[in-house]
PDB file of C-alpha atoms in Angstrom:
ATOM      1  CA  MET M1481       0.000   0.000   0.000  1.00 46.00           C
ATOM      2  CA  ARG M1482       1.403   3.391  -1.036  1.00 51.00           C
ATOM      3  CA  ARG M1483       1.482   6.043   1.679  1.00 55.00           C
ATOM      4  CA  MET M1484       0.555   9.629   1.016  1.00 67.00           C
ATOM      5  CA  GLU M1485       3.334  12.031   0.117  1.00 78.00           C
ATOM      6  CA  ASN M1486       3.398  14.842   2.693  1.00 91.00           C
ATOM      7  CA  TRP M1487       5.315  18.065   3.154  1.00 93.00           C
ATOM      8  CA  TYR M1488       7.089  18.585   6.494  1.00 90.00           C
ATOM      9  CA  VAL M1489       9.108  21.402   7.973  1.00 89.00           C
ATOM     10  CA  VAL M1490      12.470  20.721   9.571  1.00 87.00           C
ATOM     11  CA  GLN M1491      14.040  23.257  11.896  1.00 87.00           C
ATOM     12  CA  VAL M1492      17.766  23.845  11.341  1.00 88.00           C
ATOM     13  CA  PHE M1493      20.250  26.422  12.572  1.00 89.00           C
ATOM     14  CA  THR M1494      19.685  29.760  10.842  1.00 91.00           C
ATOM     15  CA  GLY M1495      22.389  30.326   8.249  1.00 93.00           C
ATOM     16  CA  LYS M1496      22.983  26.576   7.799  1.00 92.00           C
ATOM     17  CA  GLU M1497      19.979  25.868   5.563  1.00 94.00           C
ATOM     18  CA  GLU M1498      21.967  25.264   2.346  1.00 95.00           C
ATOM     19  CA  ALA M1499      24.516  23.050   4.117  1.00 93.00           C
ATOM     20  CA  MET M1500      21.744  20.987   5.726  1.00 92.00           C
ATOM     21  CA  LYS M1501      19.943  20.630   2.393  1.00 94.00           C
ATOM     22  CA  ALA M1502      23.166  19.411   0.763  1.00 93.00           C
ATOM     23  CA  MET M1503      23.737  16.897   3.579  1.00 92.00           C
ATOM     24  CA  CYS M1504      20.176  15.582   3.254  1.00 91.00           C
ATOM     25  CA  LEU M1505      20.514  15.108  -0.482  1.00 92.00           C
ATOM     26  CA  LYS M1506      23.883  13.385  -0.024  1.00 91.00           C
ATOM     27  CA  MET M1507      23.073  11.131   2.939  1.00 90.00           C
ATOM     28  CA  ILE M1508      19.395  10.191   2.593  1.00 91.00           C
ATOM     29  CA  SER M1509      18.026   7.811  -0.022  1.00 91.00           C
ATOM     30  CA  PRO M1510      15.843   9.403  -2.724  1.00 91.00           C
ATOM     31  CA  LYS M1511      13.327   6.614  -2.034  1.00 91.00           C
ATOM     32  CA  LEU M1512      12.864   8.088   1.438  1.00 92.00           C
ATOM     33  CA  LEU M1513      13.376  11.786   0.655  1.00 92.00           C
ATOM     34  CA  LYS M1514      11.266  12.692  -2.370  1.00 92.00           C
ATOM     35  CA  LYS M1515      12.270  16.358  -2.298  1.00 94.00           C
ATOM     36  CA  CYS M1516      14.212  18.704  -0.039  1.00 94.00           C
ATOM     37  CA  PHE M1517      14.018  22.455  -0.645  1.00 96.00           C
ATOM     38  CA  ILE M1518      14.350  25.933   0.792  1.00 97.00           C
ATOM     39  CA  PRO M1519      11.769  28.545  -0.259  1.00 97.00           C
ATOM     40  CA  TYR M1520      13.391  31.805  -1.391  1.00 97.00           C
ATOM     41  CA  ARG M1521      12.188  35.327  -2.070  1.00 97.00           C
ATOM     42  CA  GLU M1522      13.464  37.908  -4.507  1.00 96.00           C
ATOM     43  CA  GLN M1523      14.236  41.357  -3.228  1.00 94.00           C
ATOM     44  CA  MET M1524      15.824  44.467  -4.601  1.00 93.00           C
ATOM     45  CA  LYS M1525      18.968  45.789  -2.954  1.00 92.00           C
ATOM     46  CA  ARG M1526      20.652  49.057  -3.839  1.00 90.00           C
ATOM     47  CA  TYR M1527      24.430  49.207  -3.978  1.00 91.00           C
ATOM     48  CA  GLU M1528      27.024  50.751  -6.283  1.00 93.00           C
ATOM     49  CA  GLY M1529      24.386  53.289  -7.316  1.00 92.00           C
ATOM     50  CA  THR M1530      21.939  50.820  -8.869  1.00 93.00           C
ATOM     51  CA  TRP M1531      19.242  48.322  -7.817  1.00 90.00           C
ATOM     52  CA  HIS M1532      20.105  44.621  -7.958  1.00 93.00           C
ATOM     53  CA  LYS M1533      17.762  41.637  -7.651  1.00 95.00           C
ATOM     54  CA  GLU M1534      18.893  39.212  -4.935  1.00 96.00           C
ATOM     55  CA  ARG M1535      17.567  35.992  -3.434  1.00 96.00           C
ATOM     56  CA  ARG M1536      17.051  35.555   0.285  1.00 96.00           C
ATOM     57  CA  ILE M1537      15.646  32.654   2.287  1.00 97.00           C
ATOM     58  CA  LEU M1538      11.910  33.139   2.862  1.00 96.00           C
ATOM     59  CA  PHE M1539      11.801  31.265   6.193  1.00 94.00           C
ATOM     60  CA  PRO M1540      15.261  31.426   7.807  1.00 93.00           C
ATOM     61  CA  GLY M1541      15.991  28.389   9.978  1.00 90.00           C
ATOM     62  CA  TYR M1542      13.656  26.030   8.127  1.00 90.00           C
ATOM     63  CA  LEU M1543      14.058  23.316   5.509  1.00 92.00           C
ATOM     64  CA  PHE M1544      11.118  21.660   3.736  1.00 93.00           C
ATOM     65  CA  VAL M1545      10.998  17.947   2.954  1.00 93.00           C
ATOM     66  CA  ILE M1546       8.550  15.807   1.012  1.00 93.00           C
ATOM     67  CA  THR M1547       8.272  12.164   1.993  1.00 92.00           C
ATOM     68  CA  GLU M1548       5.897   9.233   2.294  1.00 90.00           C
ATOM     69  CA  GLU M1549       7.815   7.804   5.274  1.00 88.00           C
ATOM     70  CA  ILE M1550       8.217  10.557   7.887  1.00 85.00           C
ATOM     71  CA  LYS M1551       9.196   8.314  10.813  1.00 87.00           C
ATOM     72  CA  GLU M1552      11.998   6.698   8.814  1.00 89.00           C
ATOM     73  CA  LEU M1553      13.081  10.088   7.452  1.00 88.00           C
ATOM     74  CA  ALA M1554      13.073  11.627  10.956  1.00 85.00           C
ATOM     75  CA  ALA M1555      15.335   8.789  12.148  1.00 87.00           C
ATOM     76  CA  GLU M1556      17.751   9.476   9.273  1.00 88.00           C
ATOM     77  CA  LEU M1557      17.679  13.242   9.958  1.00 85.00           C
ATOM     78  CA  ASN M1558      18.610  12.598  13.603  1.00 83.00           C
ATOM     79  CA  LYS M1559      21.871  11.060  12.379  1.00 84.00           C
ATOM     80  CA  ILE M1560      22.864  14.329  10.682  1.00 83.00           C
ATOM     81  CA  THR M1561      24.543  16.887  12.940  1.00 78.00           C
ATOM     82  CA  GLY M1562      22.839  20.282  12.839  1.00 73.00           C
ATOM     83  CA  PHE M1563      19.174  19.331  12.658  1.00 70.00           C
ATOM     84  CA  THR M1564      17.073  20.415  15.568  1.00 66.00           C
ATOM     85  CA  LYS M1565      13.693  18.807  14.845  1.00 71.00           C
ATOM     86  CA  VAL M1566      10.875  18.035  12.448  1.00 76.00           C
ATOM     87  CA  LEU M1567       8.033  20.351  13.451  1.00 71.00           C
ATOM     88  CA  GLY M1568       5.019  18.858  15.168  1.00 70.00           C
ATOM     89  CA  ASP M1569       3.875  18.246  18.717  1.00 63.00           C
ATOM     90  CA  LYS M1570       5.913  16.031  21.057  1.00 59.00           C
ATOM     91  CA  ASP M1571       4.260  12.746  20.004  1.00 58.00           C
ATOM     92  CA  PHE M1572       3.260  13.379  16.403  1.00 65.00           C
ATOM     93  CA  LEU M1573       5.061  14.823  13.381  1.00 74.00           C
ATOM     94  CA  VAL M1574       2.600  17.150  11.688  1.00 82.00           C
ATOM     95  CA  PRO M1575       2.623  17.594   7.906  1.00 89.00           C
ATOM     96  CA  LEU M1576       1.729  20.924   6.336  1.00 91.00           C
ATOM     97  CA  SER M1577      -1.973  21.268   5.611  1.00 90.00           C
ATOM     98  CA  SER M1578      -3.221  21.265   2.031  1.00 91.00           C
ATOM     99  CA  ALA M1579      -3.979  25.016   2.424  1.00 91.00           C
ATOM    100  CA  GLU M1580      -0.375  25.701   3.513  1.00 92.00           C
ATOM    101  CA  ILE M1581       1.011  23.665   0.596  1.00 92.00           C
ATOM    102  CA  LYS M1582      -1.318  25.464  -1.818  1.00 93.00           C
ATOM    103  CA  LEU M1583      -0.152  28.848  -0.505  1.00 94.00           C
ATOM    104  CA  LEU M1584       3.535  27.872  -0.800  1.00 93.00           C
ATOM    105  CA  LYS M1585       2.982  26.666  -4.362  1.00 94.00           C
ATOM    106  CA  ARG M1586       1.062  29.833  -5.236  1.00 95.00           C
ATOM    107  CA  LEU M1587       3.747  32.104  -3.806  1.00 95.00           C
ATOM    108  CA  GLY M1588       6.851  30.258  -4.980  1.00 94.00           C
ATOM    109  CA  GLY M1589       5.757  28.162  -7.936  1.00 93.00           C
ATOM    110  CA  ASP M1590       7.628  24.991  -8.839  1.00 91.00           C
ATOM    111  CA  ASP M1591      11.015  26.555  -8.076  1.00 93.00           C
ATOM    112  CA  GLN M1592       9.872  27.827  -4.653  1.00 95.00           C
ATOM    113  CA  VAL M1593      11.093  31.367  -5.367  1.00 97.00           C
ATOM    114  CA  VAL M1594       8.694  34.190  -4.464  1.00 97.00           C
ATOM    115  CA  GLU M1595       9.311  36.697  -7.237  1.00 97.00           C
ATOM    116  CA  MET M1596       8.948  40.458  -6.900  1.00 97.00           C
ATOM    117  CA  SER M1597       5.387  41.769  -6.958  1.00 97.00           C
ATOM    118  CA  ILE M1598       4.375  45.148  -8.360  1.00 96.00           C
ATOM    119  CA  GLY M1599       1.551  47.262  -7.009  1.00 96.00           C
ATOM    120  CA  VAL M1600       0.147  50.633  -6.046  1.00 96.00           C
ATOM    121  CA  ILE M1601      -1.255  52.257  -2.946  1.00 94.00           C
ATOM    122  CA  GLU M1602      -4.609  53.972  -3.432  1.00 94.00           C
ATOM    123  CA  HIS M1603      -6.085  55.805  -0.430  1.00 90.00           C
ATOM    124  CA  ASP M1604      -4.159  53.622   2.090  1.00 88.00           C
ATOM    125  CA  LYS M1605      -5.202  50.427   0.251  1.00 93.00           C
ATOM    126  CA  ILE M1606      -2.507  48.197  -1.245  1.00 95.00           C
ATOM    127  CA  ILE M1607      -3.329  46.795  -4.685  1.00 95.00           C
ATOM    128  CA  ILE M1608      -0.893  44.304  -6.202  1.00 96.00           C
ATOM    129  CA  ASN M1609      -1.158  44.293 -10.009  1.00 96.00           C
ATOM    130  CA  GLU M1610       1.561  41.753 -10.875  1.00 96.00           C
ATOM    131  CA  GLY M1611       3.359  38.928  -9.142  1.00 96.00           C
ATOM    132  CA  PRO M1612       2.677  36.206  -6.591  1.00 96.00           C
ATOM    133  CA  MET M1613       1.161  38.563  -3.984  1.00 96.00           C
ATOM    134  CA  GLN M1614      -1.670  39.521  -6.368  1.00 96.00           C
ATOM    135  CA  GLY M1615      -4.900  38.610  -4.590  1.00 96.00           C
ATOM    136  CA  LEU M1616      -3.039  38.071  -1.304  1.00 95.00           C
ATOM    137  CA  GLU M1617      -2.912  41.698  -0.206  1.00 96.00           C
ATOM    138  CA  GLY M1618      -4.712  40.760   3.029  1.00 95.00           C
ATOM    139  CA  PHE M1619      -1.523  39.045   4.254  1.00 95.00           C
ATOM    140  CA  ILE M1620       0.487  42.286   3.984  1.00 96.00           C
ATOM    141  CA  ARG M1621       0.998  43.978   7.346  1.00 96.00           C
ATOM    142  CA  LYS M1622       3.503  46.671   6.384  1.00 96.00           C
ATOM    143  CA  ILE M1623       5.192  48.029   3.265  1.00 95.00           C
ATOM    144  CA  ASP M1624       8.722  49.426   3.308  1.00 95.00           C
ATOM    145  CA  ARG M1625       8.774  51.381   0.038  1.00 93.00           C
ATOM    146  CA  HIS M1626      12.410  52.433   0.531  1.00 92.00           C
ATOM    147  CA  LYS M1627      13.649  48.821   0.796  1.00 93.00           C
ATOM    148  CA  ARG M1628      10.970  47.516  -1.614  1.00 95.00           C
ATOM    149  CA  LEU M1629       9.757  44.907   0.891  1.00 96.00           C
ATOM    150  CA  ALA M1630       6.407  43.857   2.309  1.00 96.00           C
ATOM    151  CA  ARG M1631       6.126  42.243   5.730  1.00 97.00           C
ATOM    152  CA  ILE M1632       3.507  39.517   5.552  1.00 96.00           C
ATOM    153  CA  GLU M1633       1.898  37.293   8.158  1.00 94.00           C
ATOM    154  CA  ILE M1634       0.744  33.818   7.181  1.00 91.00           C
ATOM    155  CA  GLU M1635      -0.377  30.827   9.159  1.00 88.00           C
ATOM    156  CA  MET M1636       2.256  28.153   8.749  1.00 82.00           C
ATOM    157  CA  PHE M1637       3.666  25.399  10.964  1.00 72.00           C
ATOM    158  CA  GLY M1638       0.635  25.739  13.258  1.00 76.00           C
ATOM    159  CA  GLN M1639       1.440  29.348  14.121  1.00 83.00           C
ATOM    160  CA  VAL M1640       1.412  32.816  12.592  1.00 90.00           C
ATOM    161  CA  ILE M1641       4.737  33.349  10.828  1.00 90.00           C
ATOM    162  CA  GLU M1642       6.137  36.677   9.728  1.00 93.00           C
ATOM    163  CA  ALA M1643       8.092  36.799   6.472  1.00 94.00           C
ATOM    164  CA  GLN M1644       9.239  39.403   3.976  1.00 96.00           C
ATOM    165  CA  VAL M1645       8.604  39.421   0.241  1.00 97.00           C
ATOM    166  CA  GLY M1646       9.744  41.789  -2.471  1.00 96.00           C
ATOM    167  CA  VAL M1647       7.148  44.394  -3.497  1.00 96.00           C
ATOM    168  CA  GLU M1648       7.652  47.382  -5.771  1.00 95.00           C
ATOM    169  CA  ILE M1649       5.081  50.114  -5.144  1.00 94.00           C
ATOM    170  CA  VAL M1650       5.088  52.146  -8.359  1.00 94.00           C
ATOM    171  CA  SER M1651       2.628  54.856  -7.270  1.00 92.00           C
ATOM    172  CA  LYS M1652       0.744  56.173  -4.287  1.00 90.00           C
ATOM    173  CA  VAL M1653      -2.529  58.098  -4.523  1.00 86.00           C
ATOM    174  CA  VAL M1654      -3.646  59.813  -1.327  1.00 79.00           C
TER     175      VAL M1654
END
């Protein structure tokens, strides 16, 4: 009988996400680990007099894994130095809900990179015209027009998580 493929979140030391991903891919069988990834976001950064598009980790300190065999995968992860835990409660490893997976796919697409969104502010209302945040304006809590970032709050991992995504506000009408 084939088990269901689920998405799980693994907590790792912040700044070690890429190294942990590489170790997982090297040390864990592809039969057990269907996919291991880190969601990224694009943001604009100004240096040397011009704006440059950069990638940053969307959820620092977290690695995402897709597996059908979470108990076996968790046992393998425990053998790798640097992992803290697979998120869940103390007795049960909790997969992401279908709504959380849908939101991650909508934001990051197949590559799990949240691209820059473009929008306007009209009478204190944010309207995103292009990009992954279009239709998700309700998640935006604050816009930093100078840094071209939006602080968003989404429910993920059983709690409200704050993240930043790239947003270019091209005009503001008061």
